[in-house]
PDB file of N, CA and C in Angstrom:
ATOM      1  N   MET A   1     -30.323 -55.453  54.512  1.00 64.00           N
ATOM      2  CA  MET A   1     -29.820 -54.659  54.030  1.00 64.00           C
ATOM      3  C   MET A   1     -29.761 -53.417  55.398  1.00 64.00           C
ATOM      4  N   SER A   2     -28.292 -52.386  55.010  1.00 70.00           N
ATOM      5  CA  SER A   2     -28.233 -51.689  56.177  1.00 70.00           C
ATOM      6  C   SER A   2     -27.521 -50.545  56.191  1.00 70.00           C
ATOM      7  N   LEU A   3     -27.661 -49.511  56.282  1.00 69.00           N
ATOM      8  CA  LEU A   3     -27.021 -48.027  55.833  1.00 69.00           C
ATOM      9  C   LEU A   3     -25.645 -48.083  56.017  1.00 69.00           C
ATOM     10  N   PRO A   4     -25.040 -47.348  55.038  1.00 71.00           N
ATOM     11  CA  PRO A   4     -23.850 -46.965  54.903  1.00 71.00           C
ATOM     12  C   PRO A   4     -23.384 -46.168  56.433  1.00 71.00           C
ATOM     13  N   GLU A   5     -22.492 -46.358  56.492  1.00 77.00           N
ATOM     14  CA  GLU A   5     -21.544 -45.544  57.796  1.00 77.00           C
ATOM     15  C   GLU A   5     -21.477 -43.981  57.354  1.00 77.00           C
ATOM     16  N   PRO A   6     -21.855 -43.440  58.587  1.00 72.00           N
ATOM     17  CA  PRO A   6     -22.035 -41.587  58.864  1.00 72.00           C
ATOM     18  C   PRO A   6     -21.226 -40.856  57.678  1.00 72.00           C
ATOM     19  N   GLU A   7     -19.945 -41.000  57.508  1.00 75.00           N
ATOM     20  CA  GLU A   7     -19.085 -40.198  56.752  1.00 75.00           C
ATOM     21  C   GLU A   7     -19.254 -40.794  55.277  1.00 75.00           C
ATOM     22  N   GLU A   8     -19.690 -42.009  55.014  1.00 78.00           N
ATOM     23  CA  GLU A   8     -20.020 -42.508  53.889  1.00 78.00           C
ATOM     24  C   GLU A   8     -21.687 -41.589  53.244  1.00 78.00           C
ATOM     25  N   ILE A   9     -22.767 -41.282  53.812  1.00 71.00           N
ATOM     26  CA  ILE A   9     -23.754 -41.012  53.546  1.00 71.00           C
ATOM     27  C   ILE A   9     -23.121 -39.297  53.514  1.00 71.00           C
ATOM     28  N   GLU A  10     -22.667 -38.719  54.503  1.00 74.00           N
ATOM     29  CA  GLU A  10     -22.424 -37.479  53.986  1.00 74.00           C
ATOM     30  C   GLU A  10     -22.036 -36.667  52.533  1.00 74.00           C
ATOM     31  N   ARG A  11     -21.071 -37.994  51.821  1.00 78.00           N
ATOM     32  CA  ARG A  11     -21.003 -38.232  50.722  1.00 78.00           C
ATOM     33  C   ARG A  11     -21.612 -37.770  49.689  1.00 78.00           C
ATOM     34  N   LEU A  12     -23.134 -38.635  50.057  1.00 76.00           N
ATOM     35  CA  LEU A  12     -23.920 -38.809  48.905  1.00 76.00           C
ATOM     36  C   LEU A  12     -24.678 -37.340  48.653  1.00 76.00           C
ATOM     37  N   ALA A  13     -25.113 -37.704  47.461  1.00 78.00           N
ATOM     38  CA  ALA A  13     -26.355 -36.482  47.205  1.00 78.00           C
ATOM     39  C   ALA A  13     -27.803 -36.774  47.727  1.00 78.00           C
ATOM     40  N   ILE A  14     -28.375 -35.577  47.764  1.00 78.00           N
ATOM     41  CA  ILE A  14     -29.748 -35.792  48.275  1.00 78.00           C
ATOM     42  C   ILE A  14     -30.757 -36.871  47.819  1.00 78.00           C
ATOM     43  N   GLY A  15     -30.739 -36.777  46.360  1.00 79.00           N
ATOM     44  CA  GLY A  15     -31.795 -37.821  45.768  1.00 79.00           C
ATOM     45  C   GLY A  15     -31.112 -39.064  45.969  1.00 79.00           C
ATOM     46  N   ASP A  16     -29.706 -39.484  45.987  1.00 83.00           N
ATOM     47  CA  ASP A  16     -29.080 -40.795  46.468  1.00 83.00           C
ATOM     48  C   ASP A  16     -29.373 -41.660  47.561  1.00 83.00           C
ATOM     49  N   LEU A  17     -29.191 -40.104  48.667  1.00 81.00           N
ATOM     50  CA  LEU A  17     -29.365 -40.757  50.013  1.00 81.00           C
ATOM     51  C   LEU A  17     -31.173 -41.200  50.139  1.00 81.00           C
ATOM     52  N   ARG A  18     -32.087 -40.128  49.266  1.00 83.00           N
ATOM     53  CA  ARG A  18     -33.662 -40.719  49.901  1.00 83.00           C
ATOM     54  C   ARG A  18     -33.674 -42.028  49.059  1.00 83.00           C
ATOM     55  N   SER A  19     -32.993 -42.221  47.739  1.00 86.00           N
ATOM     56  CA  SER A  19     -33.334 -43.783  47.168  1.00 86.00           C
ATOM     57  C   SER A  19     -33.030 -44.761  48.385  1.00 86.00           C
ATOM     58  N   LEU A  20     -31.544 -44.764  48.642  1.00 85.00           N
ATOM     59  CA  LEU A  20     -31.033 -45.320  49.786  1.00 85.00           C
ATOM     60  C   LEU A  20     -31.996 -45.628  50.966  1.00 85.00           C
ATOM     61  N   VAL A  21     -32.695 -44.380  51.624  1.00 85.00           N
ATOM     62  CA  VAL A  21     -33.221 -44.799  52.876  1.00 85.00           C
ATOM     63  C   VAL A  21     -34.677 -45.243  52.290  1.00 85.00           C
ATOM     64  N   THR A  22     -35.388 -45.013  51.670  1.00 86.00           N
ATOM     65  CA  THR A  22     -36.520 -45.075  51.179  1.00 86.00           C
ATOM     66  C   THR A  22     -36.719 -47.056  50.823  1.00 86.00           C
ATOM     67  N   SER A  23     -35.073 -47.670  50.322  1.00 89.00           N
ATOM     68  CA  SER A  23     -35.230 -49.072  49.628  1.00 89.00           C
ATOM     69  C   SER A  23     -34.832 -49.290  51.392  1.00 89.00           C
ATOM     70  N   TRP A  24     -34.052 -48.805  51.800  1.00 87.00           N
ATOM     71  CA  TRP A  24     -34.073 -49.427  53.375  1.00 87.00           C
ATOM     72  C   TRP A  24     -35.117 -49.568  54.185  1.00 87.00           C
ATOM     73  N   LEU A  25     -35.864 -48.373  54.545  1.00 85.00           N
ATOM     74  CA  LEU A  25     -37.191 -48.827  55.100  1.00 85.00           C
ATOM     75  C   LEU A  25     -38.263 -49.554  54.494  1.00 85.00           C
ATOM     76  N   ALA A  26     -38.315 -49.713  53.283  1.00 87.00           N
ATOM     77  CA  ALA A  26     -38.989 -50.569  52.478  1.00 87.00           C
ATOM     78  C   ALA A  26     -38.995 -52.023  53.050  1.00 87.00           C
ATOM     79  N   GLU A  27     -37.522 -52.322  52.969  1.00 88.00           N
ATOM     80  CA  GLU A  27     -37.085 -53.900  53.396  1.00 88.00           C
ATOM     81  C   GLU A  27     -37.235 -54.103  55.046  1.00 88.00           C
ATOM     82  N   VAL A  28     -37.095 -53.121  55.969  1.00 85.00           N
ATOM     83  CA  VAL A  28     -37.554 -53.126  57.283  1.00 85.00           C
ATOM     84  C   VAL A  28     -38.724 -53.109  57.612  1.00 85.00           C
ATOM     85  N   LEU A  29     -39.523 -52.327  56.980  1.00 84.00           N
ATOM     86  CA  LEU A  29     -41.406 -53.105  57.224  1.00 84.00           C
ATOM     87  C   LEU A  29     -41.110 -54.466  56.809  1.00 84.00           C
ATOM     88  N   ARG A  30     -40.922 -54.731  55.697  1.00 84.00           N
ATOM     89  CA  ARG A  30     -41.261 -55.819  54.755  1.00 84.00           C
ATOM     90  C   ARG A  30     -41.043 -56.902  55.757  1.00 84.00           C
ATOM     91  N   ARG A  31     -39.694 -56.729  56.907  1.00 84.00           N
ATOM     92  CA  ARG A  31     -39.658 -57.622  57.630  1.00 84.00           C
ATOM     93  C   ARG A  31     -40.163 -57.524  58.802  1.00 84.00           C
ATOM     94  N   ALA A  32     -41.160 -56.717  59.543  1.00 76.00           N
ATOM     95  CA  ALA A  32     -41.561 -56.052  60.684  1.00 76.00           C
ATOM     96  C   ALA A  32     -42.664 -57.041  61.043  1.00 76.00           C
ATOM     97  N   PRO A  33     -42.438 -58.344  61.328  1.00 76.00           N
ATOM     98  CA  PRO A  33     -44.067 -58.991  62.056  1.00 76.00           C
ATOM     99  C   PRO A  33     -44.603 -58.352  63.309  1.00 76.00           C
ATOM    100  N   GLN A  34     -44.288 -57.534  63.901  1.00 78.00           N
ATOM    101  CA  GLN A  34     -45.099 -56.939  65.068  1.00 78.00           C
ATOM    102  C   GLN A  34     -46.454 -56.493  65.002  1.00 78.00           C
ATOM    103  N   PRO A  35     -47.368 -56.483  65.673  1.00 81.00           N
ATOM    104  CA  PRO A  35     -48.777 -56.260  65.720  1.00 81.00           C
ATOM    105  C   PRO A  35     -48.854 -54.894  65.819  1.00 81.00           C
ATOM    106  N   CYS A  36     -47.590 -54.224  66.209  1.00 88.00           N
ATOM    107  CA  CYS A  36     -47.816 -52.503  66.355  1.00 88.00           C
ATOM    108  C   CYS A  36     -46.430 -52.276  65.581  1.00 88.00           C
ATOM    109  N   VAL A  37     -46.772 -51.547  64.267  1.00 89.00           N
ATOM    110  CA  VAL A  37     -45.390 -51.133  63.871  1.00 89.00           C
ATOM    111  C   VAL A  37     -45.793 -49.517  64.068  1.00 89.00           C
ATOM    112  N   VAL A  38     -44.282 -48.725  64.403  1.00 91.00           N
ATOM    113  CA  VAL A  38     -44.351 -47.395  64.681  1.00 91.00           C
ATOM    114  C   VAL A  38     -43.046 -47.068  63.668  1.00 91.00           C
ATOM    115  N   ALA A  39     -43.328 -46.302  62.950  1.00 92.00           N
ATOM    116  CA  ALA A  39     -42.209 -45.602  61.919  1.00 92.00           C
ATOM    117  C   ALA A  39     -42.026 -43.498  62.549  1.00 92.00           C
ATOM    118  N   ALA A  40     -40.776 -43.616  62.562  1.00 92.00           N
ATOM    119  CA  ALA A  40     -40.185 -41.927  62.785  1.00 92.00           C
ATOM    120  C   ALA A  40     -39.390 -41.646  61.875  1.00 92.00           C
ATOM    121  N   TRP A  41     -40.103 -40.046  61.541  1.00 90.00           N
ATOM    122  CA  TRP A  41     -38.918 -39.253  60.720  1.00 90.00           C
ATOM    123  C   TRP A  41     -39.027 -38.285  61.094  1.00 90.00           C
ATOM    124  N   HIS A  42     -38.588 -37.198  60.848  1.00 89.00           N
ATOM    125  CA  HIS A  42     -37.933 -35.830  61.592  1.00 89.00           C
ATOM    126  C   HIS A  42     -39.897 -34.860  60.989  1.00 89.00           C
ATOM    127  N   HIS A  43     -40.278 -34.569  59.459  1.00 89.00           N
ATOM    128  CA  HIS A  43     -40.617 -34.146  58.609  1.00 89.00           C
ATOM    129  C   HIS A  43     -41.983 -34.475  58.692  1.00 89.00           C
ATOM    130  N   PRO A  44     -43.416 -33.752  59.357  1.00 92.00           N
ATOM    131  CA  PRO A  44     -44.575 -34.750  59.620  1.00 92.00           C
ATOM    132  C   PRO A  44     -45.064 -34.166  57.915  1.00 92.00           C
ATOM    133  N   LEU A  45     -46.027 -34.967  57.885  1.00 91.00           N
ATOM    134  CA  LEU A  45     -46.952 -34.887  56.491  1.00 91.00           C
ATOM    135  C   LEU A  45     -47.923 -33.752  56.779  1.00 91.00           C
ATOM    136  N   PHE A  46     -48.312 -34.226  57.628  1.00 91.00           N
ATOM    137  CA  PHE A  46     -49.781 -33.368  58.340  1.00 91.00           C
ATOM    138  C   PHE A  46     -49.369 -32.418  59.165  1.00 91.00           C
ATOM    139  N   SER A  47     -49.596 -31.153  59.185  1.00 90.00           N
ATOM    140  CA  SER A  47     -49.289 -29.970  61.016  1.00 90.00           C
ATOM    141  C   SER A  47     -50.223 -28.984  60.452  1.00 90.00           C
ATOM    142  N   SER A  48     -50.362 -28.508  61.543  1.00 88.00           N
ATOM    143  CA  SER A  48     -51.171 -27.142  61.414  1.00 88.00           C
ATOM    144  C   SER A  48     -50.087 -26.396  61.991  1.00 88.00           C
ATOM    145  N   GLY A  49     -48.577 -26.517  62.201  1.00 85.00           N
ATOM    146  CA  GLY A  49     -47.774 -25.814  62.910  1.00 85.00           C
ATOM    147  C   GLY A  49     -47.513 -24.850  61.504  1.00 85.00           C
ATOM    148  N   PRO A  50     -46.707 -23.495  61.763  1.00 84.00           N
ATOM    149  CA  PRO A  50     -46.122 -22.920  60.913  1.00 84.00           C
ATOM    150  C   PRO A  50     -45.072 -23.400  59.630  1.00 84.00           C
ATOM    151  N   HIS A  51     -44.767 -24.491  59.771  1.00 80.00           N
ATOM    152  CA  HIS A  51     -44.086 -25.009  58.997  1.00 80.00           C
ATOM    153  C   HIS A  51     -44.765 -26.379  58.368  1.00 80.00           C
ATOM    154  N   GLY A  52     -46.127 -26.608  58.296  1.00 79.00           N
ATOM    155  CA  GLY A  52     -47.202 -27.605  57.763  1.00 79.00           C
ATOM    156  C   GLY A  52     -46.928 -27.341  56.495  1.00 79.00           C
ATOM    157  N   ARG A  53     -46.876 -26.298  55.716  1.00 76.00           N
ATOM    158  CA  ARG A  53     -46.803 -26.430  54.059  1.00 76.00           C
ATOM    159  C   ARG A  53     -45.454 -25.871  53.482  1.00 76.00           C
ATOM    160  N   ASP A  54     -44.767 -26.764  54.063  1.00 77.00           N
ATOM    161  CA  ASP A  54     -43.055 -26.655  53.945  1.00 77.00           C
ATOM    162  C   ASP A  54     -43.014 -27.552  52.728  1.00 77.00           C
ATOM    163  N   VAL A  55     -43.046 -26.905  51.175  1.00 73.00           N
ATOM    164  CA  VAL A  55     -43.108 -27.491  50.233  1.00 73.00           C
ATOM    165  C   VAL A  55     -41.970 -28.188  49.526  1.00 73.00           C
ATOM    166  N   GLU A  56     -40.952 -27.927  50.446  1.00 75.00           N
ATOM    167  CA  GLU A  56     -39.505 -28.813  49.987  1.00 75.00           C
ATOM    168  C   GLU A  56     -39.587 -29.758  50.902  1.00 75.00           C
ATOM    169  N   GLN A  57     -40.272 -30.289  51.752  1.00 76.00           N
ATOM    170  CA  GLN A  57     -40.525 -31.402  52.704  1.00 76.00           C
ATOM    171  C   GLN A  57     -41.323 -31.887  52.355  1.00 76.00           C
ATOM    172  N   LEU A  58     -42.549 -31.537  51.675  1.00 81.00           N
ATOM    173  CA  LEU A  58     -43.571 -32.213  51.287  1.00 81.00           C
ATOM    174  C   LEU A  58     -43.666 -33.290  50.713  1.00 81.00           C
ATOM    175  N   GLY A  59     -42.801 -33.302  49.949  1.00 83.00           N
ATOM    176  CA  GLY A  59     -42.831 -34.554  49.145  1.00 83.00           C
ATOM    177  C   GLY A  59     -41.502 -35.613  49.489  1.00 83.00           C
ATOM    178  N   TRP A  60     -41.203 -35.554  49.821  1.00 84.00           N
ATOM    179  CA  TRP A  60     -40.115 -36.350  50.741  1.00 84.00           C
ATOM    180  C   TRP A  60     -41.175 -37.313  52.027  1.00 84.00           C
ATOM    181  N   ALA A  61     -42.144 -36.173  52.789  1.00 88.00           N
ATOM    182  CA  ALA A  61     -42.823 -36.652  54.054  1.00 88.00           C
ATOM    183  C   ALA A  61     -43.684 -38.014  53.298  1.00 88.00           C
ATOM    184  N   ARG A  62     -44.217 -37.132  51.932  1.00 89.00           N
ATOM    185  CA  ARG A  62     -45.479 -38.124  51.097  1.00 89.00           C
ATOM    186  C   ARG A  62     -44.995 -39.614  51.048  1.00 89.00           C
ATOM    187  N   ALA A  63     -43.289 -39.489  50.244  1.00 89.00           N
ATOM    188  CA  ALA A  63     -43.045 -40.663  49.830  1.00 89.00           C
ATOM    189  C   ALA A  63     -43.074 -41.476  51.088  1.00 89.00           C
ATOM    190  N   LEU A  64     -41.870 -41.117  52.285  1.00 91.00           N
ATOM    191  CA  LEU A  64     -42.041 -42.293  53.614  1.00 91.00           C
ATOM    192  C   LEU A  64     -43.666 -42.617  53.621  1.00 91.00           C
ATOM    193  N   TRP A  65     -44.656 -41.141  54.090  1.00 93.00           N
ATOM    194  CA  TRP A  65     -45.747 -42.010  54.413  1.00 93.00           C
ATOM    195  C   TRP A  65     -45.996 -43.125  53.153  1.00 93.00           C
ATOM    196  N   ARG A  66     -46.229 -42.637  51.936  1.00 92.00           N
ATOM    197  CA  ARG A  66     -46.822 -43.941  50.954  1.00 92.00           C
ATOM    198  C   ARG A  66     -45.515 -45.774  51.460  1.00 92.00           C
ATOM    199  N   LEU A  67     -44.671 -45.549  52.090  1.00 90.00           N
ATOM    200  CA  LEU A  67     -44.027 -46.656  52.140  1.00 90.00           C
ATOM    201  C   LEU A  67     -44.276 -47.042  53.374  1.00 90.00           C
ATOM    202  N   ALA A  68     -44.955 -45.953  54.431  1.00 92.00           N
ATOM    203  CA  ALA A  68     -45.127 -46.463  56.083  1.00 92.00           C
ATOM    204  C   ALA A  68     -46.583 -47.237  55.588  1.00 92.00           C
ATOM    205  N   ASP A  69     -47.373 -46.642  54.575  1.00 93.00           N
ATOM    206  CA  ASP A  69     -48.796 -46.944  54.354  1.00 93.00           C
ATOM    207  C   ASP A  69     -48.621 -48.796  53.977  1.00 93.00           C
ATOM    208  N   GLU A  70     -47.825 -48.872  53.028  1.00 90.00           N
ATOM    209  CA  GLU A  70     -47.443 -49.995  52.153  1.00 90.00           C
ATOM    210  C   GLU A  70     -46.846 -51.007  53.372  1.00 90.00           C
ATOM    211  N   GLY A  71     -46.040 -50.768  54.043  1.00 88.00           N
ATOM    212  CA  GLY A  71     -45.594 -51.192  55.215  1.00 88.00           C
ATOM    213  C   GLY A  71     -46.282 -51.661  56.257  1.00 88.00           C
ATOM    214  N   GLY A  72     -47.500 -51.273  56.371  1.00 89.00           N
ATOM    215  CA  GLY A  72     -48.432 -51.568  57.534  1.00 89.00           C
ATOM    216  C   GLY A  72     -47.924 -50.981  59.157  1.00 89.00           C
ATOM    217  N   VAL A  73     -47.665 -49.891  58.575  1.00 93.00           N
ATOM    218  CA  VAL A  73     -47.481 -48.819  59.913  1.00 93.00           C
ATOM    219  C   VAL A  73     -48.886 -48.626  60.705  1.00 93.00           C
ATOM    220  N   ASP A  74     -48.685 -48.572  61.812  1.00 94.00           N
ATOM    221  CA  ASP A  74     -49.671 -48.094  62.615  1.00 94.00           C
ATOM    222  C   ASP A  74     -49.767 -46.551  62.957  1.00 94.00           C
ATOM    223  N   ILE A  75     -48.505 -46.437  63.646  1.00 95.00           N
ATOM    224  CA  ILE A  75     -48.384 -45.155  64.351  1.00 95.00           C
ATOM    225  C   ILE A  75     -47.006 -44.476  63.384  1.00 95.00           C
ATOM    226  N   VAL A  76     -47.200 -43.180  63.183  1.00 96.00           N
ATOM    227  CA  VAL A  76     -45.816 -42.588  63.184  1.00 96.00           C
ATOM    228  C   VAL A  76     -45.963 -41.410  63.756  1.00 96.00           C
ATOM    229  N   LEU A  77     -44.785 -41.404  64.078  1.00 94.00           N
ATOM    230  CA  LEU A  77     -43.917 -40.303  65.211  1.00 94.00           C
ATOM    231  C   LEU A  77     -43.295 -39.223  64.353  1.00 94.00           C
ATOM    232  N   ASN A  78     -43.167 -37.814  64.528  1.00 93.00           N
ATOM    233  CA  ASN A  78     -42.680 -36.744  63.670  1.00 93.00           C
ATOM    234  C   ASN A  78     -42.666 -35.779  64.497  1.00 93.00           C
ATOM    235  N   GLY A  79     -41.136 -35.001  64.371  1.00 89.00           N
ATOM    236  CA  GLY A  79     -40.870 -33.770  65.499  1.00 89.00           C
ATOM    237  C   GLY A  79     -41.115 -32.630  64.175  1.00 89.00           C
ATOM    238  N   HIS A  80     -40.061 -31.615  64.209  1.00 88.00           N
ATOM    239  CA  HIS A  80     -39.864 -30.456  63.074  1.00 88.00           C
ATOM    240  C   HIS A  80     -40.683 -29.714  63.941  1.00 88.00           C
ATOM    241  N   GLU A  81     -42.016 -29.611  63.914  1.00 88.00           N
ATOM    242  CA  GLU A  81     -42.977 -28.516  64.559  1.00 88.00           C
ATOM    243  C   GLU A  81     -42.320 -28.840  66.217  1.00 88.00           C
ATOM    244  N   HIS A  82     -42.255 -27.449  66.828  1.00 88.00           N
ATOM    245  CA  HIS A  82     -42.438 -26.951  68.356  1.00 88.00           C
ATOM    246  C   HIS A  82     -44.100 -27.372  69.101  1.00 88.00           C
ATOM    247  N   LEU A  83     -44.492 -28.637  68.838  1.00 87.00           N
ATOM    248  CA  LEU A  83     -45.630 -28.350  69.571  1.00 87.00           C
ATOM    249  C   LEU A  83     -45.977 -30.141  69.560  1.00 87.00           C
ATOM    250  N   TYR A  84     -46.838 -30.394  69.819  1.00 89.00           N
ATOM    251  CA  TYR A  84     -47.617 -31.633  70.052  1.00 89.00           C
ATOM    252  C   TYR A  84     -49.225 -31.348  68.942  1.00 89.00           C
ATOM    253  N   GLU A  85     -49.157 -32.896  68.678  1.00 92.00           N
ATOM    254  CA  GLU A  85     -50.763 -32.871  67.755  1.00 92.00           C
ATOM    255  C   GLU A  85     -50.631 -33.846  67.369  1.00 92.00           C
ATOM    256  N   ARG A  86     -51.831 -34.531  67.878  1.00 93.00           N
ATOM    257  CA  ARG A  86     -52.554 -35.847  67.521  1.00 93.00           C
ATOM    258  C   ARG A  86     -53.722 -35.736  66.344  1.00 93.00           C
ATOM    259  N   PHE A  87     -53.207 -36.966  65.565  1.00 91.00           N
ATOM    260  CA  PHE A  87     -54.537 -36.232  64.027  1.00 91.00           C
ATOM    261  C   PHE A  87     -55.424 -37.827  64.197  1.00 91.00           C
ATOM    262  N   ALA A  88     -56.237 -37.940  63.772  1.00 92.00           N
ATOM    263  CA  ALA A  88     -56.686 -39.182  63.355  1.00 92.00           C
ATOM    264  C   ALA A  88     -56.187 -39.882  62.406  1.00 92.00           C
ATOM    265  N   ARG A  89     -56.895 -41.110  62.348  1.00 93.00           N
ATOM    266  CA  ARG A  89     -55.738 -42.200  61.258  1.00 93.00           C
ATOM    267  C   ARG A  89     -56.323 -41.502  60.135  1.00 93.00           C
ATOM    268  N   ARG A  90     -55.235 -41.827  59.591  1.00 92.00           N
ATOM    269  CA  ARG A  90     -55.502 -41.589  58.122  1.00 92.00           C
ATOM    270  C   ARG A  90     -54.463 -42.890  57.425  1.00 92.00           C
ATOM    271  N   ASP A  91     -55.163 -43.361  56.678  1.00 92.00           N
ATOM    272  CA  ASP A  91     -54.546 -44.234  55.436  1.00 92.00           C
ATOM    273  C   ASP A  91     -54.158 -45.749  56.956  1.00 92.00           C
ATOM    274  N   GLY A  92     -55.095 -45.861  57.736  1.00 91.00           N
ATOM    275  CA  GLY A  92     -55.097 -46.580  58.848  1.00 91.00           C
ATOM    276  C   GLY A  92     -53.800 -46.333  59.913  1.00 91.00           C
ATOM    277  N   MET A  93     -53.316 -45.152  59.414  1.00 93.00           N
ATOM    278  CA  MET A  93     -51.955 -44.614  60.609  1.00 93.00           C
ATOM    279  C   MET A  93     -52.253 -43.397  61.174  1.00 93.00           C
ATOM    280  N   GLN A  94     -51.901 -43.794  62.316  1.00 94.00           N
ATOM    281  CA  GLN A  94     -51.988 -42.208  63.294  1.00 94.00           C
ATOM    282  C   GLN A  94     -50.982 -41.415  63.022  1.00 94.00           C
ATOM    283  N   GLU A  95     -50.957 -40.414  63.054  1.00 95.00           N
ATOM    284  CA  GLU A  95     -49.639 -39.476  63.146  1.00 95.00           C
ATOM    285  C   GLU A  95     -49.403 -38.464  64.847  1.00 95.00           C
ATOM    286  N   LEU A  96     -48.488 -38.544  65.273  1.00 94.00           N
ATOM    287  CA  LEU A  96     -48.342 -37.629  66.147  1.00 94.00           C
ATOM    288  C   LEU A  96     -47.049 -36.981  65.844  1.00 94.00           C
ATOM    289  N   ILE A  97     -47.439 -35.514  66.517  1.00 93.00           N
ATOM    290  CA  ILE A  97     -46.141 -34.808  65.957  1.00 93.00           C
ATOM    291  C   ILE A  97     -45.440 -34.638  67.548  1.00 93.00           C
ATOM    292  N   VAL A  98     -44.537 -34.671  68.139  1.00 90.00           N
ATOM    293  CA  VAL A  98     -43.993 -34.840  69.203  1.00 90.00           C
ATOM    294  C   VAL A  98     -42.750 -34.015  69.107  1.00 90.00           C
ATOM    295  N   GLY A  99     -42.973 -32.609  68.888  1.00 83.00           N
ATOM    296  CA  GLY A  99     -41.839 -31.479  69.054  1.00 83.00           C
ATOM    297  C   GLY A  99     -42.011 -30.836  69.986  1.00 83.00           C
ATOM    298  N   THR A 100     -42.090 -31.241  71.123  1.00 78.00           N
ATOM    299  CA  THR A 100     -42.202 -30.356  72.539  1.00 78.00           C
ATOM    300  C   THR A 100     -40.529 -29.913  72.815  1.00 78.00           C
ATOM    301  N   GLY A 101     -39.672 -30.842  72.381  1.00 71.00           N
ATOM    302  CA  GLY A 101     -38.143 -30.224  72.834  1.00 71.00           C
ATOM    303  C   GLY A 101     -37.763 -29.063  71.941  1.00 71.00           C
ATOM    304  N   GLY A 102     -36.190 -28.834  71.979  1.00 68.00           N
ATOM    305  CA  GLY A 102     -36.330 -28.150  71.305  1.00 68.00           C
ATOM    306  C   GLY A 102     -35.915 -26.759  71.817  1.00 68.00           C
ATOM    307  N   ARG A 103     -35.752 -25.559  71.297  1.00 70.00           N
ATOM    308  CA  ARG A 103     -35.274 -24.136  71.929  1.00 70.00           C
ATOM    309  C   ARG A 103     -36.226 -23.367  72.299  1.00 70.00           C
ATOM    310  N   SER A 104     -37.735 -23.727  71.631  1.00 72.00           N
ATOM    311  CA  SER A 104     -38.680 -22.972  71.843  1.00 72.00           C
ATOM    312  C   SER A 104     -39.707 -23.707  71.451  1.00 72.00           C
ATOM    313  N   HIS A 105     -41.296 -23.351  72.059  1.00 69.00           N
ATOM    314  CA  HIS A 105     -42.399 -23.608  71.463  1.00 69.00           C
ATOM    315  C   HIS A 105     -43.135 -22.645  71.187  1.00 69.00           C
ATOM    316  N   TYR A 106     -44.114 -23.035  70.049  1.00 66.00           N
ATOM    317  CA  TYR A 106     -44.751 -21.995  69.796  1.00 66.00           C
ATOM    318  C   TYR A 106     -46.086 -21.784  70.272  1.00 66.00           C
ATOM    319  N   TYR A 107     -46.621 -22.143  70.872  1.00 61.00           N
ATOM    320  CA  TYR A 107     -47.787 -21.977  71.900  1.00 61.00           C
ATOM    321  C   TYR A 107     -48.018 -21.738  73.431  1.00 61.00           C
TER     322      TYR A 107
END
């Protein structure tokens, strides 16, 4: 399974896009035989930064987290927050927020 071209993605409704991405991710993880699997997406599920309780993004991040857990992911890399955080393992995965680039830092 492959993702559509960028111009096709732009025409999709957000619900259709999320469904497409979750199906694609589930398939990629199913085929991942590596001993250490890393997944990356923009919005973190857990964060102590100012966007840590962004309710609009938490449902999406939670859905991706569930897929990652079911797919045997070991490390989750996120951005969005302009800081660095490393969390203890949850559900067998370790989340790292590496938002140290971008326009400004929080601390």
